[in-house]
Tab-separated table of C-alpha atoms and ligand atoms in Angstrom:
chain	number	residue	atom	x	y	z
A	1	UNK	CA	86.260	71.713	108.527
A	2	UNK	CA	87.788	75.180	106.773
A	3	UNK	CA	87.673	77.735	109.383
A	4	UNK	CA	87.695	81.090	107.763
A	5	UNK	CA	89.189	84.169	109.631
A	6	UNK	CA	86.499	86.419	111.505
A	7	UNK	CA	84.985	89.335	109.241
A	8	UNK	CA	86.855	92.192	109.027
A	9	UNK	CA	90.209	90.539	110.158
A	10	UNK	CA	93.377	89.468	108.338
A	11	UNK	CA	96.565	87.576	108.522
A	12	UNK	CA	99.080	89.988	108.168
A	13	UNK	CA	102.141	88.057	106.031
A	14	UNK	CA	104.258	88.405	103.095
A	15	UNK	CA	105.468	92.161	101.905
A	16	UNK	CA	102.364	93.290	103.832
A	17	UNK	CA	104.624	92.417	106.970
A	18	UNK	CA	108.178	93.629	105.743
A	19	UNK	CA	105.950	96.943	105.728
A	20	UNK	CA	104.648	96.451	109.272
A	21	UNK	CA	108.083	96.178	110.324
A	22	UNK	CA	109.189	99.037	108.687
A	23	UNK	CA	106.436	101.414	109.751
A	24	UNK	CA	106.846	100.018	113.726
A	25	UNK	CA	110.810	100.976	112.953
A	26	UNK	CA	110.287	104.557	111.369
A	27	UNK	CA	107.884	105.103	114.517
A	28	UNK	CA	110.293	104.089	117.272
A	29	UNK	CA	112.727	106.244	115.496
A	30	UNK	CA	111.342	108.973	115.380
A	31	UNK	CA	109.013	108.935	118.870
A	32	UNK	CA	113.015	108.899	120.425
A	33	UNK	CA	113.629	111.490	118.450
A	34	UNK	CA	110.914	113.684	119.783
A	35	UNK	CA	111.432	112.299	122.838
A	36	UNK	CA	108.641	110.316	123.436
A	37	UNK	CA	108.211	106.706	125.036
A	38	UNK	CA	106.543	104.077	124.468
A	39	UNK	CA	103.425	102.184	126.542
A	40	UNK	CA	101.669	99.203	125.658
A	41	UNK	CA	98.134	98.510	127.583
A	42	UNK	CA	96.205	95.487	127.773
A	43	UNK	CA	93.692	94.613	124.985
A	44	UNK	CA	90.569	94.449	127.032
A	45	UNK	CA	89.398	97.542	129.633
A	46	UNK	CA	86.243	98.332	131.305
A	47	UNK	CA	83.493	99.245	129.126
A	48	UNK	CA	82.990	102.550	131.010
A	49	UNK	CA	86.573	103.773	129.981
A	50	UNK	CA	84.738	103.995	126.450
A	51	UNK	CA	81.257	105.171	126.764
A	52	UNK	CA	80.963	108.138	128.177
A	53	UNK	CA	84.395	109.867	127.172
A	54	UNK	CA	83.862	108.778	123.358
A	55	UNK	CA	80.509	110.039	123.167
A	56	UNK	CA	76.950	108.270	123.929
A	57	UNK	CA	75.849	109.489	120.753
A	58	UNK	CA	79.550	108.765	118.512
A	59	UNK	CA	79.272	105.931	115.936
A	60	UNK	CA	81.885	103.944	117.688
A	61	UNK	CA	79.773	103.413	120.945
A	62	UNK	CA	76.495	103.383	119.729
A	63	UNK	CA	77.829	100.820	116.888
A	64	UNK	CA	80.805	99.515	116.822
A	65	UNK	CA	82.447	98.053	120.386
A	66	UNK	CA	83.084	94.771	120.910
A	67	UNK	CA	81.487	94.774	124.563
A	68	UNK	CA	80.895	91.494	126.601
A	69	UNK	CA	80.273	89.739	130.018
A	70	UNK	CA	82.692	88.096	131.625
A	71	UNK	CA	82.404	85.162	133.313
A	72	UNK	CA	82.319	87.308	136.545
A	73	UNK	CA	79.607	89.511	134.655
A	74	UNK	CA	81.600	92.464	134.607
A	75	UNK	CA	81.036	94.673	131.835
A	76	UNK	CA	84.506	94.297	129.537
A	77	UNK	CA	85.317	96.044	126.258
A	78	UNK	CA	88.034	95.413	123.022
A	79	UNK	CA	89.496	99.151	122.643
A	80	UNK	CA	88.701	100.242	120.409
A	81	UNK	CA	90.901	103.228	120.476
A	82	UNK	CA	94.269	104.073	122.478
A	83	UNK	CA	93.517	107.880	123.483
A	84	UNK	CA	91.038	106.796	126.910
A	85	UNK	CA	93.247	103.567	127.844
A	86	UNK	CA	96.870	105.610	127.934
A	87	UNK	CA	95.290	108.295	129.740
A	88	UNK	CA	94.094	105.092	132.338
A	89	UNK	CA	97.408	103.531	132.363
A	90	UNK	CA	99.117	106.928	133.189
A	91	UNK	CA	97.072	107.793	135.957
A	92	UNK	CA	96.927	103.926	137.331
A	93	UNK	CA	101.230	103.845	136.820
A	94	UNK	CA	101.510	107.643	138.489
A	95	UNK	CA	102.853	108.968	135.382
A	96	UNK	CA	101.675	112.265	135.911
A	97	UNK	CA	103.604	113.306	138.389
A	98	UNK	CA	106.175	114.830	136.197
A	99	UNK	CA	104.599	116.412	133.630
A	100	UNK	CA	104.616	117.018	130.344
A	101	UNK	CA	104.168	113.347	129.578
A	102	UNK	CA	104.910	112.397	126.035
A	103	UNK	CA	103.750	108.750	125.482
A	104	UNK	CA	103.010	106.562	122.335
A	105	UNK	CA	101.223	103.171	121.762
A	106	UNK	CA	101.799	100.693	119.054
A	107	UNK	CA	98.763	97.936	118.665
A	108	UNK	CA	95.167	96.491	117.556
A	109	UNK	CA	91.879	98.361	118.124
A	110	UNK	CA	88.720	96.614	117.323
A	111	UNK	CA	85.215	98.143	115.848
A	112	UNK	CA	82.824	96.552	114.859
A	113	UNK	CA	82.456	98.247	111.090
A	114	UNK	CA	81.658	97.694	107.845
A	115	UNK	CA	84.923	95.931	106.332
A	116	UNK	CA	85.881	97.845	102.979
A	117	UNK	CA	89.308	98.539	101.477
A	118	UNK	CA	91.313	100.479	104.254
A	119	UNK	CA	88.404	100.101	107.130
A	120	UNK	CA	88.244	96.493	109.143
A	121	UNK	CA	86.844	94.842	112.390
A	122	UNK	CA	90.530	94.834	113.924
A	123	UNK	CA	93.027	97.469	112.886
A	124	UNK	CA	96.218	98.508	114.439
A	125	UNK	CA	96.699	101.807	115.685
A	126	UNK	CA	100.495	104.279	116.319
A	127	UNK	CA	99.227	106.228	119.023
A	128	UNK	CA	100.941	109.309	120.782
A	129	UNK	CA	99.732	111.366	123.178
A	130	UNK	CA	101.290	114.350	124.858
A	131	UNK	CA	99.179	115.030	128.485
A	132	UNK	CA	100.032	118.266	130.469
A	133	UNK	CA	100.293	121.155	128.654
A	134	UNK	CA	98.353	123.869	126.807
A	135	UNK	CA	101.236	125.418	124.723
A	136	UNK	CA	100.731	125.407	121.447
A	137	UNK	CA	103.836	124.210	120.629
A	138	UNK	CA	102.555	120.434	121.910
A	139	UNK	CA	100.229	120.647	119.584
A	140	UNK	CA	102.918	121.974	116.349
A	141	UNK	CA	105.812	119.522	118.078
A	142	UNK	CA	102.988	116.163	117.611
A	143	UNK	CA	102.003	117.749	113.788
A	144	UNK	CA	105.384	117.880	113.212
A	145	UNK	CA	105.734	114.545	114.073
A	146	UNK	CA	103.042	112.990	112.290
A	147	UNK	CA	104.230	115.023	108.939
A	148	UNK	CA	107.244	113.409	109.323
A	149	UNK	CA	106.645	109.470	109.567
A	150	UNK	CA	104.271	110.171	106.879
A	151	UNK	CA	106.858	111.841	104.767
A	152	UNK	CA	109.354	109.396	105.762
A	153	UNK	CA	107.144	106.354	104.678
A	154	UNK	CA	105.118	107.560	102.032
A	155	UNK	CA	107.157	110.066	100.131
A	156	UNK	CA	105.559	109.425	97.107
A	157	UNK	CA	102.191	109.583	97.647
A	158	UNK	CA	100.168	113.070	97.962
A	159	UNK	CA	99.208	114.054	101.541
A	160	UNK	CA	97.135	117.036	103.077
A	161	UNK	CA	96.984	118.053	106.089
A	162	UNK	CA	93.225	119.792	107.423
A	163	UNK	CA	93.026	121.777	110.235
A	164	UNK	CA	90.896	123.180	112.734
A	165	UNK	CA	90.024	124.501	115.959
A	166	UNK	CA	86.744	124.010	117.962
A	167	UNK	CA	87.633	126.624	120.800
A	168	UNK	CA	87.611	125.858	124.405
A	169	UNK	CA	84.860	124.176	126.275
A	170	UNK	CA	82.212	127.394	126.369
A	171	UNK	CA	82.922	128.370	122.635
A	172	UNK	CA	82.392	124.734	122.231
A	173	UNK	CA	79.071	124.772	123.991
A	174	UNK	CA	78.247	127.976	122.535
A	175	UNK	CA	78.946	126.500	119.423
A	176	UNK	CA	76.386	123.057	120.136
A	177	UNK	CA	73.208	125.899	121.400
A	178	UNK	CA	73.654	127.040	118.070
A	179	UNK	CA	73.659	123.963	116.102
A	180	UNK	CA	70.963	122.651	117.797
A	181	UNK	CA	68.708	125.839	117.140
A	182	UNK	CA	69.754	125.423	113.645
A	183	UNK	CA	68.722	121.621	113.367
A	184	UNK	CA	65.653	122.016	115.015
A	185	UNK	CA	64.985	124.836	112.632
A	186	UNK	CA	65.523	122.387	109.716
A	187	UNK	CA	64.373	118.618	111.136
A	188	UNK	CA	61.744	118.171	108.959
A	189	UNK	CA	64.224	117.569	106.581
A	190	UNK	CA	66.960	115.565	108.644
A	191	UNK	CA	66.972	111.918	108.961
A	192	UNK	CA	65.373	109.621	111.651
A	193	UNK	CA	69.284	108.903	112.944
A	194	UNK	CA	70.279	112.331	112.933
A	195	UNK	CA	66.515	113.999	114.507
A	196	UNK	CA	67.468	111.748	118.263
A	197	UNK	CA	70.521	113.575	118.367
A	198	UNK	CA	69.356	117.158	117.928
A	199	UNK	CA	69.399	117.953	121.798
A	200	UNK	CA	71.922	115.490	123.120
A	201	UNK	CA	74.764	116.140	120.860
A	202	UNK	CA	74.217	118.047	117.441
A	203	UNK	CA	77.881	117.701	116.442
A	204	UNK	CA	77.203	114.145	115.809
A	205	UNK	CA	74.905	115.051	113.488
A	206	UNK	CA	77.931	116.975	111.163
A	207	UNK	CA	79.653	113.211	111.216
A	208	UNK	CA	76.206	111.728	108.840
A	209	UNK	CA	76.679	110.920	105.527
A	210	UNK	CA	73.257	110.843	104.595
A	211	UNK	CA	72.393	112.522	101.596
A	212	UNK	CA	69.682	114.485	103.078
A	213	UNK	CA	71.556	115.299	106.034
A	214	UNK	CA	74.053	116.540	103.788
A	215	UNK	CA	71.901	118.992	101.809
A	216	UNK	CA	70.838	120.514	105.752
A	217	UNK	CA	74.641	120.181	107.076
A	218	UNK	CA	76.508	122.331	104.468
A	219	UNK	CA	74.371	125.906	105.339
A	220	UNK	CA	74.586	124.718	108.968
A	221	UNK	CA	76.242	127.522	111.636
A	222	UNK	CA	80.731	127.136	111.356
A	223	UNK	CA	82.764	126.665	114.448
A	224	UNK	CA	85.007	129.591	113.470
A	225	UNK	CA	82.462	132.216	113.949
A	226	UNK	CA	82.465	130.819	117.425
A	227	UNK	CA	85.781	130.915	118.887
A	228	UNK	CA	86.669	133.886	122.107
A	229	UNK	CA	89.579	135.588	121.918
A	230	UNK	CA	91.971	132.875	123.836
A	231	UNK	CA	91.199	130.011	121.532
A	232	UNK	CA	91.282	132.034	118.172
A	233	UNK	CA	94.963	133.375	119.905
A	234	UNK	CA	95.948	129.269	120.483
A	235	UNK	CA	94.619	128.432	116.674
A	236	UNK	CA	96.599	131.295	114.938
A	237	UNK	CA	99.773	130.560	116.852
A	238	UNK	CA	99.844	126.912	115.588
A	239	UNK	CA	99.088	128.179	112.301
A	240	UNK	CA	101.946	130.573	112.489
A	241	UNK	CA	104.631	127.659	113.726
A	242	UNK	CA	103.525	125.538	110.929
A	243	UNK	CA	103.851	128.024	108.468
A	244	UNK	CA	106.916	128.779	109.715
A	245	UNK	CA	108.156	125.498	109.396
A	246	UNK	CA	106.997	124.936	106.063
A	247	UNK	CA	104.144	122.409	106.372
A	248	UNK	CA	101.692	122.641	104.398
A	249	UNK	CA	97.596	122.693	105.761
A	250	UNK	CA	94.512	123.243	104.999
A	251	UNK	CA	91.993	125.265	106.752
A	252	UNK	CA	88.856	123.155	107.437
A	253	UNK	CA	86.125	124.658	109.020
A	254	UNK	CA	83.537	121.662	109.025
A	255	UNK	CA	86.569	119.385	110.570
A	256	UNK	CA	84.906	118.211	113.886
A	257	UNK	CA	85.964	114.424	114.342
A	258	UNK	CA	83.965	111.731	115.323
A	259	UNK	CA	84.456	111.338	118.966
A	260	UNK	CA	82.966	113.219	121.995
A	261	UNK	CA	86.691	114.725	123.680
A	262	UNK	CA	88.065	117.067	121.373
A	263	UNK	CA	88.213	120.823	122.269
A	264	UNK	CA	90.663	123.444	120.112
A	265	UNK	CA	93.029	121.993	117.382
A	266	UNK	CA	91.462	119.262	115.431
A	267	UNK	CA	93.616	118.008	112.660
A	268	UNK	CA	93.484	115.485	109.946
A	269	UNK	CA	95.875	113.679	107.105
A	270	UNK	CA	94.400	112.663	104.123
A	271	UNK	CA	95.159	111.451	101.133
A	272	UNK	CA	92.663	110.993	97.757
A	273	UNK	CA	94.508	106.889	97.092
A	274	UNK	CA	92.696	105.415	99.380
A	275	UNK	CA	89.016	105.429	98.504
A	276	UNK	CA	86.988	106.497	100.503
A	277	UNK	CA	88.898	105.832	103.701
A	278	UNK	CA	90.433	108.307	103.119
A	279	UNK	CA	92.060	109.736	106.651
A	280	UNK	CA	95.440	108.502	107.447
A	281	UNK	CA	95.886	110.049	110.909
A	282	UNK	CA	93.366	111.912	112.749
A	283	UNK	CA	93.911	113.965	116.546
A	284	UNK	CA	93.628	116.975	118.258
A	285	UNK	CA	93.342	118.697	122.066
A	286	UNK	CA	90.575	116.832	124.561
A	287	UNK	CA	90.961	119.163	127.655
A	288	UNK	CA	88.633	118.082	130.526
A	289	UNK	CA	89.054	114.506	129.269
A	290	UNK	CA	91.999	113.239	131.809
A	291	UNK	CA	90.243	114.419	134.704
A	292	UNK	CA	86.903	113.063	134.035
A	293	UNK	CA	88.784	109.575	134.097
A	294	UNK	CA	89.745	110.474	137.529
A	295	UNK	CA	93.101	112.302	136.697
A	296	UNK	CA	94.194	115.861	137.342
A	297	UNK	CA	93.033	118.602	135.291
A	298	UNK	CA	95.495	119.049	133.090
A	299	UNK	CA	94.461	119.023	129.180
A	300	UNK	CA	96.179	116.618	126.220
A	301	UNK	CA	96.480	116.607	123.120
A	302	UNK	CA	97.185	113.431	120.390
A	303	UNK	CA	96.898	111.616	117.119
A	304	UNK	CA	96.562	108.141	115.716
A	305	UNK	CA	97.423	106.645	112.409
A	306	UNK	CA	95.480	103.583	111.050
A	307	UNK	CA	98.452	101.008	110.244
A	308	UNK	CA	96.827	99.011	107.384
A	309	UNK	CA	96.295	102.031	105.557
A	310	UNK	CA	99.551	103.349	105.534
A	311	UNK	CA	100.531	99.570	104.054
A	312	UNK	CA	98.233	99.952	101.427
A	313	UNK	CA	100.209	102.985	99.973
A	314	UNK	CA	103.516	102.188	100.913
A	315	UNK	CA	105.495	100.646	98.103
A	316	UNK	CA	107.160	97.736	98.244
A	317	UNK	CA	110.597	97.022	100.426
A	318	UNK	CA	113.797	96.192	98.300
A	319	UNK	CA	115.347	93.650	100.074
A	320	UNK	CA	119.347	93.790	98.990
A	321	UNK	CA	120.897	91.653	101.447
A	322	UNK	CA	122.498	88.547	100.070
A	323	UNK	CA	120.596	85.460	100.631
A	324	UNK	CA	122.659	82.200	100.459
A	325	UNK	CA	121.424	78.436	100.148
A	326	UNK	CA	123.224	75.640	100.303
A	327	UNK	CA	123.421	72.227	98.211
A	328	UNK	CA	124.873	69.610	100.455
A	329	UNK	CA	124.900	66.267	98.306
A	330	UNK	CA	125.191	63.650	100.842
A	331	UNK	CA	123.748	63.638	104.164
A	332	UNK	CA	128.031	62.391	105.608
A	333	UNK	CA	129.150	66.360	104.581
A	334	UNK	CA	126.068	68.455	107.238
A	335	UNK	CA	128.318	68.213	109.712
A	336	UNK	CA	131.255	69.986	107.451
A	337	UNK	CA	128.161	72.239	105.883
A	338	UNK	CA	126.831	73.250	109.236
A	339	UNK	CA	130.169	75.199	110.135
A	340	UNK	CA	129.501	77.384	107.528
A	341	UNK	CA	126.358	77.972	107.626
A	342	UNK	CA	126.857	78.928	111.600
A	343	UNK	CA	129.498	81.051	109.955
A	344	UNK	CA	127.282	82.748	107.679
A	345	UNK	CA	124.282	83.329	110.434
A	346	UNK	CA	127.048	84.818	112.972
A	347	UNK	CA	128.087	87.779	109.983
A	348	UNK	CA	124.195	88.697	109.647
A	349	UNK	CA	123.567	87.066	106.395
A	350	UNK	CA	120.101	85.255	105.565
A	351	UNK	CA	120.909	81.178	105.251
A	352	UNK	CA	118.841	78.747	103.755
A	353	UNK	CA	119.398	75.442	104.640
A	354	UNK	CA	118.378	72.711	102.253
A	355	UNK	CA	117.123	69.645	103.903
A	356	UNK	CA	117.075	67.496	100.708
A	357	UNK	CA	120.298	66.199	99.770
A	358	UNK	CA	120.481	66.800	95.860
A	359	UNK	CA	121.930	69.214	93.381
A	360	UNK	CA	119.368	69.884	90.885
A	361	UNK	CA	116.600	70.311	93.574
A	362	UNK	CA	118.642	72.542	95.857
A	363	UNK	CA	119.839	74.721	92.414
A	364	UNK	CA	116.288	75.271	91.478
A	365	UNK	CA	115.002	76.106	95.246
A	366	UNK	CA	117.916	78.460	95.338
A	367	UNK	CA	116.441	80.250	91.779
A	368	UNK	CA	112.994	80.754	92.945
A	369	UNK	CA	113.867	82.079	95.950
A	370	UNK	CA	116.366	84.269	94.166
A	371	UNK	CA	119.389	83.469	95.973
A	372	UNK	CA	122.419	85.619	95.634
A	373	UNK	CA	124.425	82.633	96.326
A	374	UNK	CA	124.770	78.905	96.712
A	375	UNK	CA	127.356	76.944	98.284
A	376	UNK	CA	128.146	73.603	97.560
A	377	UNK	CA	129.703	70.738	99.387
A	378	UNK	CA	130.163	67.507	97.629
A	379	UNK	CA	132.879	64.406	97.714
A	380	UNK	CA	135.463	66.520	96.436
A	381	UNK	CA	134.784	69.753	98.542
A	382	UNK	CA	134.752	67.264	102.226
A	383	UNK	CA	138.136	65.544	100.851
A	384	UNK	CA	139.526	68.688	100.047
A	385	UNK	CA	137.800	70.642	103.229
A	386	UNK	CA	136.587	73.362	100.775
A	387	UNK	CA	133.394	74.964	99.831
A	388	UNK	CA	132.040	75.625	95.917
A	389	UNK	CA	130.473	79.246	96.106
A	390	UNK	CA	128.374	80.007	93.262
A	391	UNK	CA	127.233	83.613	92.318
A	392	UNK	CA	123.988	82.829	91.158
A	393	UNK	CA	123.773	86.571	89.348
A	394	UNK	CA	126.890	86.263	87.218
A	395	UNK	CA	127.243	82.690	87.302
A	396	UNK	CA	130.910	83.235	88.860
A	397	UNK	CA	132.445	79.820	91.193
A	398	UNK	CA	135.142	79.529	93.473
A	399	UNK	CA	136.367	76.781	95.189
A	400	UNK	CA	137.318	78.446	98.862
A	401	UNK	CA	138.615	77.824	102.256
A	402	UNK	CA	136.832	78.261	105.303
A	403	UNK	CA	138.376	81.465	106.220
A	404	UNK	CA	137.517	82.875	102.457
A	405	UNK	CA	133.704	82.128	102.570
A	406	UNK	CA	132.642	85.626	103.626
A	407	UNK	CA	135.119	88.164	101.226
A	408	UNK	CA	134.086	85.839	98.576
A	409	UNK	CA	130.479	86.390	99.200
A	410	UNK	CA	130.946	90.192	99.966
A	411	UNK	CA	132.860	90.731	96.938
B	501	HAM	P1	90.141	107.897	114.770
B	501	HAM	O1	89.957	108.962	113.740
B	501	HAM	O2	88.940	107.161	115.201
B	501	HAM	O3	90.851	108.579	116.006
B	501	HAM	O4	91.199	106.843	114.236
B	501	HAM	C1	92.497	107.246	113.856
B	501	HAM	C2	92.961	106.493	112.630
B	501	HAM	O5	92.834	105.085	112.830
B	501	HAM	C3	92.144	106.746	111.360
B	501	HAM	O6	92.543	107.934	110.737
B	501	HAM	C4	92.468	105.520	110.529
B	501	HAM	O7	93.718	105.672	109.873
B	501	HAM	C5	92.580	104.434	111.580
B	501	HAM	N1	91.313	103.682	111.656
B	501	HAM	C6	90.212	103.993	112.357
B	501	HAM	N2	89.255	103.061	112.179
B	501	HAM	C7	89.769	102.134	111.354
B	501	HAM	C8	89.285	100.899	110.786
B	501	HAM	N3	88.080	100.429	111.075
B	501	HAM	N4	90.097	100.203	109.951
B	501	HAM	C9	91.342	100.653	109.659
B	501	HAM	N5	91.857	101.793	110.169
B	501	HAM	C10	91.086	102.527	110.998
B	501	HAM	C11	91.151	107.949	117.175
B	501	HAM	O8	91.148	106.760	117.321
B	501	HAM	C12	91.620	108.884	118.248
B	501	HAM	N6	91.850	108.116	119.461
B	501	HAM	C13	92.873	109.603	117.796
B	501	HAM	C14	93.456	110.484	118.859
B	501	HAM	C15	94.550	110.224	119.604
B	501	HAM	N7	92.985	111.655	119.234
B	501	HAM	C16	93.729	112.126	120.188
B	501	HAM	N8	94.668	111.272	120.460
């Protein structure tokens, strides 16, 4: 029986994982920079955490959860985002008592979607959230942030960054009369989907990628023309900062994201290499959203970046470090091998150690794997208690000492 891996889902091995590693380092590095720490939460959460807060209407809860009964019947969920469950593990570990709290998440999400290049069933997610302030420099200071690992990673690959702002809460719901007017005005020519969601949330509707949608969409009522004085004021001072600092954005006035929480800044990183999954991080502010899942009301603000994406445009990692087999010719001479192999491990270099006892084999191992070195230990070497070093790039041997082994190899 071949058991084949679930839809949507893939081993991640090979350079694809050398890339992992390197994206999960850049992050940490520069999360400590910005001073922010890191939180891991569980996997599976109660289904209500999701529902409500991510929108009745959104794609992701009408579609996409992985939602089952336990055993106990309660309702459980697969996150499948990280924004509601940090915002549950800070209230349930008291971390907003001191506020602001800067935290960031590092792990797999799970919708069920339509697998394509650079969209699958389970995805991993870099996560940061900031909760407890309305500045606008939270909202420049996690840009900033984003810009960078994205610069850092994927210097070579065009990147822009869209931007918007859907006001506070009653622009917002000044914003949603409006839209709904608007549909209502035009639903003869909407779809089926869209038509249900005319009263109960129209900004859903701006998320369809229906062609006739579309057509109806694109002369449909803009956010801007919506904003009061306070959240225009919040929108143009993050504009300013990031002008000021030199990143580059985009104004985008149909920029509403997907899910139910967001309120002012709404930002996006794109990128035209992907396809058509094309967003490479997505955030913004979701004031209201921490209380409704019981904490204080205090807003937040965050972003997430879709791991497997940024893989697919990174290039591939140059590995430099010397990588050294060994060609031990009779089983009597491990022993004397083994000490310098434990040598080698203890001075950080990568050791292969050849199990089959035989020159030719162990040569010809150490060529595909493109060794920088082999080291050979034979009658003569375990008489003379030496080792055979041979630069497999220039061809170069030296019979050495113990002690010699690693300025040979360095040099
Ligand atoms: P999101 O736009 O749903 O936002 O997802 C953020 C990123 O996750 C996307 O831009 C993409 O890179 C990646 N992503 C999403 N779905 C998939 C998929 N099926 N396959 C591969 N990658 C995917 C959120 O999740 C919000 N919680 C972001 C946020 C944090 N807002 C505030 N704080």
């Amino acid at each position: 029986m071949k058991i084949q891996p679930v839809r949507g889902t893939h081993d991640i091995l090979g350079k694809n994982i050398e890339k992992y590693n390197k994206i999960i380092e850049a992050v940490h590095n520069l999360a400590y920079a910005f001073d922010f720490r890191e939180l891991q939460t569980p996997l599976i959460e109660s289904t209500e955490l999701f529902t409500k807060p991510l929108g009745e209407q959104s794609d992701v809860v009408l579609k996409e959860m992985y939602t089952f009964a336990d055993r106990g019947g309660e309702s459980l969920t697969l996150r499948p985002e990280y924004t509601t469950p940090m915002i549950r593990a800070a209230i349930s570990n008291n971390l907003l008592n001191k506020l602001p709290c800067k935290i960031f998440g590092i792990g797999p999400m799970f919708r069920r979607e339509r697998p394509q290049k650079g969209r699958y069933r389970q995805f991993s997610q870099i996560n940061f959230e900031t909760f407890g302030t309305s500045n606008s420099f939270a909202d420049v200071e996690l840009i900033l942030l984003a810009y960078k690992i994205l610069k850092l990673l994927l210097p070579h690959i065009k990147i822009n960054l869209y931007l918007n702002s859907l006001g506070d809460r009653d622009s917002l719901k000044m914003y949603k009369f409006n839209l709904s007017e608007f549909f209502n005005n035009n639903k003869k020519h909407l779809s089926d989907e869209s038509r249900t969601k005319i009263q109960t949330n129209p900004l859903r509707i701006l998320d369809s990628k229906i062609p006739e949608d579309r057509k109806i969409i694109e002369k449909a009522p803009v956010i801007l023309d919506f904003l009061n004085q306070e959240s225009l004021k919040h929108y143009q001072s993050i504009k300013k900062s990031l002008k000021d600092l030199e990143v580059k954005f985009y104004e985008d006035n149909s920029l509403v994201r997907g899910l139910d929480y967001y309120c002012h800044t709404v930002f996006e990183f794109k990128t035209e290499s992907l396809g058509s999954q094309s967003t490479i991080i997505g955030g913004g502010r979701y004031d209201g959203l921490i209380e409704n899942l019981g904490g204080k009301n205090i807003p937040g603000i965050g972003w997430a970046g879709g791991i497997e994406r940024i893989i697919l445009l990174m290039k591939d990692i140059e590995i430099n470090s010397n990588l050294i087999h060994f060609a031990i010719l009779d089983e009597r001479y491990k022993e004397y091998a083994f000490l310098a192999y434990n040598l080698l491990v203890d001075n950080n270099f990568s050791v292969f150690w050849n199990y089959k006892y035989n020159l030719k084999k162990s040569l010809s191992k150490a060529n595909d794997e493109n060794a920088t070195h082999i080291i050979i230990i034979g009658e003569n070497e375990f008489k003379e208690q030496k080792f055979t070093i041979k630069n497999l790039k220039n061809s170069e041997q030296h019979s050495v000492d113990f002690n010699s082994i690693i300025n040979i190899i360095k040099c």
